[in-house]
N, CA and C of each residue as an Amber inpcrd file, in Angstrom:
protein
   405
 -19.4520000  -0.4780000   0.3660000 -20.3470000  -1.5520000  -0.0190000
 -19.8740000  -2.2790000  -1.2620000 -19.1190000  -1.6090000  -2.1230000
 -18.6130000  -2.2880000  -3.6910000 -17.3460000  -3.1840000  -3.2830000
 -16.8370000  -2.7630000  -2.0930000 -15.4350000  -3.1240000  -2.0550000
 -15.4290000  -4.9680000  -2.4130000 -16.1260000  -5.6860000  -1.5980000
 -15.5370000  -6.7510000  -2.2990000 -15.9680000  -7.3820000  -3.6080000
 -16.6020000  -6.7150000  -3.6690000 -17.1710000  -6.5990000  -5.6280000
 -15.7650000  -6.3640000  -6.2770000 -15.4930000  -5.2460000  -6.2320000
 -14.5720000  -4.4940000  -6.7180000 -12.7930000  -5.6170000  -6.6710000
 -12.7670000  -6.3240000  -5.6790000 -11.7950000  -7.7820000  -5.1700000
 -12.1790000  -8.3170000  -5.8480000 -13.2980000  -8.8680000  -6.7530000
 -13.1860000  -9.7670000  -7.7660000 -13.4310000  -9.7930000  -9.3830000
 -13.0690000  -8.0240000  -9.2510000 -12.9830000  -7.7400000 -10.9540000
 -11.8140000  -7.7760000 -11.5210000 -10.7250000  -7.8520000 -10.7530000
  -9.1640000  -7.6740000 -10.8130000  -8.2740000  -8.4710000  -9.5430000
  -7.6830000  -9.1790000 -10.5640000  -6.3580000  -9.9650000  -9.6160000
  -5.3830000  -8.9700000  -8.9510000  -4.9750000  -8.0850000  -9.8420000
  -4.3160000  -7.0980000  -9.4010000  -4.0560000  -6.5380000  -7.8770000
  -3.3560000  -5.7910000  -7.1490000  -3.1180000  -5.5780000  -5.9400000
  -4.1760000  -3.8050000  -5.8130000  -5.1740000  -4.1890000  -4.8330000
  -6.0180000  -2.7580000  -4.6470000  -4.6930000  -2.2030000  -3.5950000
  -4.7030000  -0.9600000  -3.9210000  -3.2830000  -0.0100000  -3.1000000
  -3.8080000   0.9260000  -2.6060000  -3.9430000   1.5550000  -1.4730000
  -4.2770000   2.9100000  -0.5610000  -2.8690000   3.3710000  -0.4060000
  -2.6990000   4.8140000  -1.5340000  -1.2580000   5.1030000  -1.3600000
  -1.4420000   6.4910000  -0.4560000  -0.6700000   6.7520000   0.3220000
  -1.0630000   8.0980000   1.3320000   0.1340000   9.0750000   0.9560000
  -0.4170000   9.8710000   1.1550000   0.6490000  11.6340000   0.7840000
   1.7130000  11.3170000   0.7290000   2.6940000  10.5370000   1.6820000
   3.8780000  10.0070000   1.6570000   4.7510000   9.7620000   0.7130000
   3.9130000   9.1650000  -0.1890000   4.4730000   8.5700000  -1.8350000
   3.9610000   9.3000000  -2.7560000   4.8320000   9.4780000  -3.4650000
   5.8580000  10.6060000  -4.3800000   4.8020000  10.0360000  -5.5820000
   4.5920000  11.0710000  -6.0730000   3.8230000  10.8370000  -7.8560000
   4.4690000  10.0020000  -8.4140000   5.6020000  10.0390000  -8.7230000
   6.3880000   9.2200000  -9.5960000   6.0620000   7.9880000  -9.2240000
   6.1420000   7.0430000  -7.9890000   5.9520000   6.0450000  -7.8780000
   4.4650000   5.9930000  -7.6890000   3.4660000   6.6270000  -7.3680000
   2.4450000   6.1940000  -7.7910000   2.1950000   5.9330000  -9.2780000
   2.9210000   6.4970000  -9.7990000   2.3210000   5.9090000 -11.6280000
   3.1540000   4.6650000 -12.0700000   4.3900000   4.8540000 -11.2010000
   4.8530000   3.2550000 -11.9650000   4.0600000   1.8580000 -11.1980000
   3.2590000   2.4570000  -9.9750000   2.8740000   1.3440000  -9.3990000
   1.2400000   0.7430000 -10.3870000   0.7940000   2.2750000 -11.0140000
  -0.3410000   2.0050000 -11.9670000   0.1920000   1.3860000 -13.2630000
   1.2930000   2.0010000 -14.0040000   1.6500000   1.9880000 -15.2610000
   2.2050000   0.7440000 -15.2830000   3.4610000   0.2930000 -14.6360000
   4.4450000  -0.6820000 -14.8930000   3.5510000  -2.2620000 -13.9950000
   3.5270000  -1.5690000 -12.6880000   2.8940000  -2.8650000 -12.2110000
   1.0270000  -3.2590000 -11.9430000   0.8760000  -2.2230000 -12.6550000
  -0.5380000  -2.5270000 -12.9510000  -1.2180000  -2.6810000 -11.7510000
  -1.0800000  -1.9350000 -10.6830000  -1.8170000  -2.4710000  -9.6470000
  -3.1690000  -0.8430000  -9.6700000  -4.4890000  -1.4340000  -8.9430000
  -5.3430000  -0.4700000  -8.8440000  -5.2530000   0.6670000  -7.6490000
  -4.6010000   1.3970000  -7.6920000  -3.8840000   2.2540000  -6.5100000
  -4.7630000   3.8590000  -6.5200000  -5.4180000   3.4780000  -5.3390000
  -6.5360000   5.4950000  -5.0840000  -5.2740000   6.1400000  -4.4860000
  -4.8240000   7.2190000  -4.8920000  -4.0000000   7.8990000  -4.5570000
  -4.4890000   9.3590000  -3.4490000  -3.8930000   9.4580000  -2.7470000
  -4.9830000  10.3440000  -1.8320000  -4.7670000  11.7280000  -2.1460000
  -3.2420000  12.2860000  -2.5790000  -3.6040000  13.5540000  -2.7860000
  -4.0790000  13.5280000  -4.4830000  -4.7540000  13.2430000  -4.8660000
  -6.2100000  13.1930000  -5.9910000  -6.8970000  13.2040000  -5.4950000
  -7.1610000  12.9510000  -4.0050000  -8.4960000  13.5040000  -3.6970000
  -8.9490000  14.1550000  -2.4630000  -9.4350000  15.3360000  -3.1080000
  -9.4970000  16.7970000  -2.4830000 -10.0930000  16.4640000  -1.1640000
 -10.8620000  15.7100000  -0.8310000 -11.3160000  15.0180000   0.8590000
 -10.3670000  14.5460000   1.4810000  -9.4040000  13.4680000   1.0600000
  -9.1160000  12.9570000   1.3920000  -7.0310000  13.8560000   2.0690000
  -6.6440000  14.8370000   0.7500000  -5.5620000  15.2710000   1.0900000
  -4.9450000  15.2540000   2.2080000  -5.4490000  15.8600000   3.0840000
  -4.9280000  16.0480000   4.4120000  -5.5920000  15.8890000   5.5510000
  -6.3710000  14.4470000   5.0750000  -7.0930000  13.9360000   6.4340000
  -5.9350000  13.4370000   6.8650000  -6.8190000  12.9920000   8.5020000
  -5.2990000  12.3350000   9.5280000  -5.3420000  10.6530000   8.8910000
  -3.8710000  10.7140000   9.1620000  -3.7680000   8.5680000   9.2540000
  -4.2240000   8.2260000  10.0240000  -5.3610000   8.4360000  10.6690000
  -6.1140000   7.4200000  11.4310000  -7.5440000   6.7390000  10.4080000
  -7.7530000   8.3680000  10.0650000  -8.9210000   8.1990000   8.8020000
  -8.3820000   7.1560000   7.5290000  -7.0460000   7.7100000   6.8390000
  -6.2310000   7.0420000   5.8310000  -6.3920000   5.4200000   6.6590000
  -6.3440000   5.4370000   7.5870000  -5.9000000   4.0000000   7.8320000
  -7.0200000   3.0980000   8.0140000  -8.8180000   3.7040000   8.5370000
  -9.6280000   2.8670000   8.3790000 -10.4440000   3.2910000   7.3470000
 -10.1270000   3.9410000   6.4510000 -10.5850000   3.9130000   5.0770000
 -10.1550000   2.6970000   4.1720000  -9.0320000   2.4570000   4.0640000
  -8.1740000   1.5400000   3.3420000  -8.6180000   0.7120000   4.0640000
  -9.0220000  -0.2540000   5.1620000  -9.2750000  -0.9540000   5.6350000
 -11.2470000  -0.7170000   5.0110000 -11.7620000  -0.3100000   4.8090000
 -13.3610000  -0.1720000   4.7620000 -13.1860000  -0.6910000   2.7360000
 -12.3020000   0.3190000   2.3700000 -12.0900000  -0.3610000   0.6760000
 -11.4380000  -1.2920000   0.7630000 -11.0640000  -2.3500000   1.1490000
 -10.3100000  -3.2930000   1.2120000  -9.1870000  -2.9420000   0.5710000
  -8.3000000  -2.2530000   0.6510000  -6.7750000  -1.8060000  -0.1150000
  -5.6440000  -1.6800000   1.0520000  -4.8490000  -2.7500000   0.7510000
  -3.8800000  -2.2920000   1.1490000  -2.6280000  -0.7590000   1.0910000
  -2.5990000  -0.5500000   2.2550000  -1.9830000   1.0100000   2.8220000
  -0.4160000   0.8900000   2.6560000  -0.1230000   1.9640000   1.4780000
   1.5780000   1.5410000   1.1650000   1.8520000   3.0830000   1.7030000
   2.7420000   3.3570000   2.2310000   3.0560000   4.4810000   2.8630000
   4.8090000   4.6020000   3.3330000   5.1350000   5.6840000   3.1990000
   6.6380000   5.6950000   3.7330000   6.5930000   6.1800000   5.3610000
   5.2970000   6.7350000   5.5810000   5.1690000   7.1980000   7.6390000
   5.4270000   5.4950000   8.0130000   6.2580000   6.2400000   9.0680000
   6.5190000   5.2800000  10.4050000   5.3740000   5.3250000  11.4090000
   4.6820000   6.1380000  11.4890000   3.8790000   6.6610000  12.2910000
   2.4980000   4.7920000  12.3590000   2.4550000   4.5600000  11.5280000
   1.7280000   3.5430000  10.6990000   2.0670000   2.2740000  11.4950000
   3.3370000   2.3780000  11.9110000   4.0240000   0.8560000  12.8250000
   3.3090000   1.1300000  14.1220000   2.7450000   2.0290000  15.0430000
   2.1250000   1.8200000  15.9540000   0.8020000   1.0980000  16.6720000
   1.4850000  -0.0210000  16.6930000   0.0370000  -0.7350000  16.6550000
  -0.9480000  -0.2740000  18.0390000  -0.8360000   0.8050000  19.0010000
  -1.7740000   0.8300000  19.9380000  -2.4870000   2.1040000  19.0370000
  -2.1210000   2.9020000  17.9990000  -2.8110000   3.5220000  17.9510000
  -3.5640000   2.9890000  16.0660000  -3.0070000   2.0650000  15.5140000
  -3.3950000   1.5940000  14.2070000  -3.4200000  -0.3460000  14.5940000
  -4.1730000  -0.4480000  15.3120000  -4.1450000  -2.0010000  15.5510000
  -4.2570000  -2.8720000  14.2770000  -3.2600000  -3.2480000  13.8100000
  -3.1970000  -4.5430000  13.1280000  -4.3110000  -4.9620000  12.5150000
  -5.0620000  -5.8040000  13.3600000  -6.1930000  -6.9470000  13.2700000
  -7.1450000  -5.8720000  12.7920000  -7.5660000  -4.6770000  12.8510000
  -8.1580000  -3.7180000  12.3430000  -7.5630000  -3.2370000  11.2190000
  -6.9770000  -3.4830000  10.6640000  -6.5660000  -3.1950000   9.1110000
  -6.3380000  -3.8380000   8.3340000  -6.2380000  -3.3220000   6.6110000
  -6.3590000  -4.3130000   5.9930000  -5.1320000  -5.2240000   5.0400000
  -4.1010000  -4.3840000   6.0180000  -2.6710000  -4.4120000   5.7590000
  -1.9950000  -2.8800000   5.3810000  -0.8580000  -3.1840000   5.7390000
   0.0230000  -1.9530000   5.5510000   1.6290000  -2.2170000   5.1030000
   1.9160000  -1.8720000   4.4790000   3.2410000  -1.6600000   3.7460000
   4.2630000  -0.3370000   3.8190000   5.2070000  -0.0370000   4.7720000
   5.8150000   0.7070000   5.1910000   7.0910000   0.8300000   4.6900000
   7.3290000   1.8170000   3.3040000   8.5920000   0.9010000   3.0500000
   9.5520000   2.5130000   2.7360000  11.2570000   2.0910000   2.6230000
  11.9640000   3.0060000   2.3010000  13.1960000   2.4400000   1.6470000
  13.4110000   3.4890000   1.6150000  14.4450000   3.4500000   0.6150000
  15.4020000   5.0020000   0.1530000  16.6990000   5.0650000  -0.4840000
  16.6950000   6.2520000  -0.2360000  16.3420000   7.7750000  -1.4230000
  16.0000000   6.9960000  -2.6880000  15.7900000   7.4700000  -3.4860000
  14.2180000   7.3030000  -4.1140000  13.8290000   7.6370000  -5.0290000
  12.8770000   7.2860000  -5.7040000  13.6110000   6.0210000  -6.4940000
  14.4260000   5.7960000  -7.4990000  14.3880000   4.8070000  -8.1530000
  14.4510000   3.0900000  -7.4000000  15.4240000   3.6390000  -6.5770000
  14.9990000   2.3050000  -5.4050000  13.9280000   1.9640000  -4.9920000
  12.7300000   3.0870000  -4.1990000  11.5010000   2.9310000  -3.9230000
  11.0720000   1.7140000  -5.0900000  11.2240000   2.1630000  -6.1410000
  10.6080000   1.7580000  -7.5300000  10.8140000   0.0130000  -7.6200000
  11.6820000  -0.2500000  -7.5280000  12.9370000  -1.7420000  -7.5660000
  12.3380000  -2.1040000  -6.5400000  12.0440000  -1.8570000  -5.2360000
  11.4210000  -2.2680000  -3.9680000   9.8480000  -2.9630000  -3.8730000
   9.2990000  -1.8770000  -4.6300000   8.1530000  -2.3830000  -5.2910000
   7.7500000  -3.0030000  -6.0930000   8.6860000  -3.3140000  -7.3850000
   8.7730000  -4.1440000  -7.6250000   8.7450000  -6.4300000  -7.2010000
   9.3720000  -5.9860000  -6.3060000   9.8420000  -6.9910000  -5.4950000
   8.8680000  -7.4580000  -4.6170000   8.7160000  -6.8050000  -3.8910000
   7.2370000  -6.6970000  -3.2480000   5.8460000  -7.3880000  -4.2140000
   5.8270000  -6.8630000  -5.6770000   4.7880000  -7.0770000  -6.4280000
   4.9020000  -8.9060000  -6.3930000   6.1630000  -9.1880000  -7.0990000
   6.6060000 -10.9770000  -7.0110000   6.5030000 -11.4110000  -6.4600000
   6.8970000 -10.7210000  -4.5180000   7.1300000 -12.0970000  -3.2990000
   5.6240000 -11.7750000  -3.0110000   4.8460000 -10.4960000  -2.7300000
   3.7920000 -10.5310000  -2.0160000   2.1180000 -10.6460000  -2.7420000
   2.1310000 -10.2720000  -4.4080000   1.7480000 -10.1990000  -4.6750000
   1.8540000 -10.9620000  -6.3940000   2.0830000 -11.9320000  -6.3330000
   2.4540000 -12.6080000  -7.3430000   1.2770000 -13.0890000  -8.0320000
   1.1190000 -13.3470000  -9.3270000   0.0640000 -14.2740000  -9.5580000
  -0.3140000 -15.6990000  -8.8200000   0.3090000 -16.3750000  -7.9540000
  -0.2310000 -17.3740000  -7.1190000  -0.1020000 -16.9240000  -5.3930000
  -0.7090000 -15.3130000  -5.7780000  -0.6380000 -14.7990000  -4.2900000
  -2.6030000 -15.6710000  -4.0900000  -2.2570000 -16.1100000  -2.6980000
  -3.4100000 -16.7990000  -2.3440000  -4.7550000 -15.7660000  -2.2330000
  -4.6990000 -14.9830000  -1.9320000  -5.2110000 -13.7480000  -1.1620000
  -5.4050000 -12.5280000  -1.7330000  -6.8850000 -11.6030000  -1.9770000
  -6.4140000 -10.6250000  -2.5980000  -5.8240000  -9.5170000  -1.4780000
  -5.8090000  -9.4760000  -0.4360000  -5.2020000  -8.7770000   0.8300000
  -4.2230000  -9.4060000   1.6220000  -3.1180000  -9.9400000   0.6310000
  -2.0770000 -10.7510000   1.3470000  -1.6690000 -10.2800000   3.1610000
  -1.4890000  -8.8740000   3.1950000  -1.4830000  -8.3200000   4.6910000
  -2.6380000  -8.2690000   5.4480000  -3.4480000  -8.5380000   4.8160000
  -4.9320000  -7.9760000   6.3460000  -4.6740000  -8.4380000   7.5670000
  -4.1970000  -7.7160000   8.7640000  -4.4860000  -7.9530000   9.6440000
  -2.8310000  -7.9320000  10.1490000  -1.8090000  -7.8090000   9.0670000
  -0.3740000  -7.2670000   9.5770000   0.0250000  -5.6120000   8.9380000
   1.3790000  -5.6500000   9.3290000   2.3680000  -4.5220000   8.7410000
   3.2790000  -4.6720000   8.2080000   4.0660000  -4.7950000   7.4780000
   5.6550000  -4.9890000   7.4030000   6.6680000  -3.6800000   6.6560000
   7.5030000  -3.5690000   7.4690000   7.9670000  -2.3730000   7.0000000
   9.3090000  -2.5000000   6.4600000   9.5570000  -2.5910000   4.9250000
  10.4690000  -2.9810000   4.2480000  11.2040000  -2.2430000   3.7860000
  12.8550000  -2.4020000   3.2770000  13.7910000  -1.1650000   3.1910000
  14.3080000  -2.0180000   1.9190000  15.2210000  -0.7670000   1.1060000
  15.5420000  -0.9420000  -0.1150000  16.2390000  -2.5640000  -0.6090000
  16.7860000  -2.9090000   0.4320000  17.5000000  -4.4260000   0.2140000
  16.6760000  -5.5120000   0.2400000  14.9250000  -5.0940000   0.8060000
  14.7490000  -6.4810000   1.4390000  14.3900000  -7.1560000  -0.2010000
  14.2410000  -8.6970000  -0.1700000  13.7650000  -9.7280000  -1.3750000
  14.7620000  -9.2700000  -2.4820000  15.9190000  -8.7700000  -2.5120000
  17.0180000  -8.7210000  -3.2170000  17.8140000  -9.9300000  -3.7970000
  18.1060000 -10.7660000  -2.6780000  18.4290000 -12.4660000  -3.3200000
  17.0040000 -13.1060000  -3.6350000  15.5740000 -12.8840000  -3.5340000
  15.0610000 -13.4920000  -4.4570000  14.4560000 -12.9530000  -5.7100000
  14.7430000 -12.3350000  -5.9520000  14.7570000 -11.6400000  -7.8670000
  15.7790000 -11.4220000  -8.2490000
């Protein structure tokens, strides 16, 4: 019920990060890029529910779902238009992850991002090179 309350206290990017992603980059995604990110293993309900739950939860908080599962690209069983975006990304290290997200923050989430859910209603699943020639 707060969620789109909560979309207009902060420009910032709301993030549904799932087990997938590594502590480390959850804090640079809080610390460095300032985005508002619920991290799921912080929370003891949420740890080791299935990605089906992870996936229409984040869709019910309005947060986009950053995740390294592939599992997530299936759209007959995570339909698209039913979510509130998803971000699938790799890379082969953590510090890359990091640089990736970065990048991501500029092209997708920039201060003249139109949208506070630039993905609702896609996926895109991005690897360490992508938006490299534009930063």
């Amino acid at each position: 019920e707060l969620a789109p309350h909560a979309q207009r206290l902060s420009s910032r990017p709301r993030i549904y990060a799932d087990a997938n992603i590594p502590a480390g980059l959850v804090a640079h995604m809080r610390l460095r890029l300032q985005w508002d990110v619920l991290f799921v293993v912080e929370e003891d309900t949420l740890r080791r529910a299935p990605d089906l739950k992870h996936y229409r939860l984040a869709q019910q908080l309005r947060r986009t779902l950053v995740t390294m599962d592939r599992d997530y690209l299936d759209d007959k069983r995570f339909p698209p238009d039913e979510g509130s975006g998803v971000l699938v990304i790799n890379a082969p290290d953590e510090q890359q992850l990091a640089k990736l997200l970065e990048r991501i923050d500029r092209n997708l989430f920039g201060d003249d991002a139109p949208i506070p859910l630039p993905l609702a209603g896609r996926k895109l699943q991005l690897n360490s090179d992508w938006g490299r020639g534009t930063a």
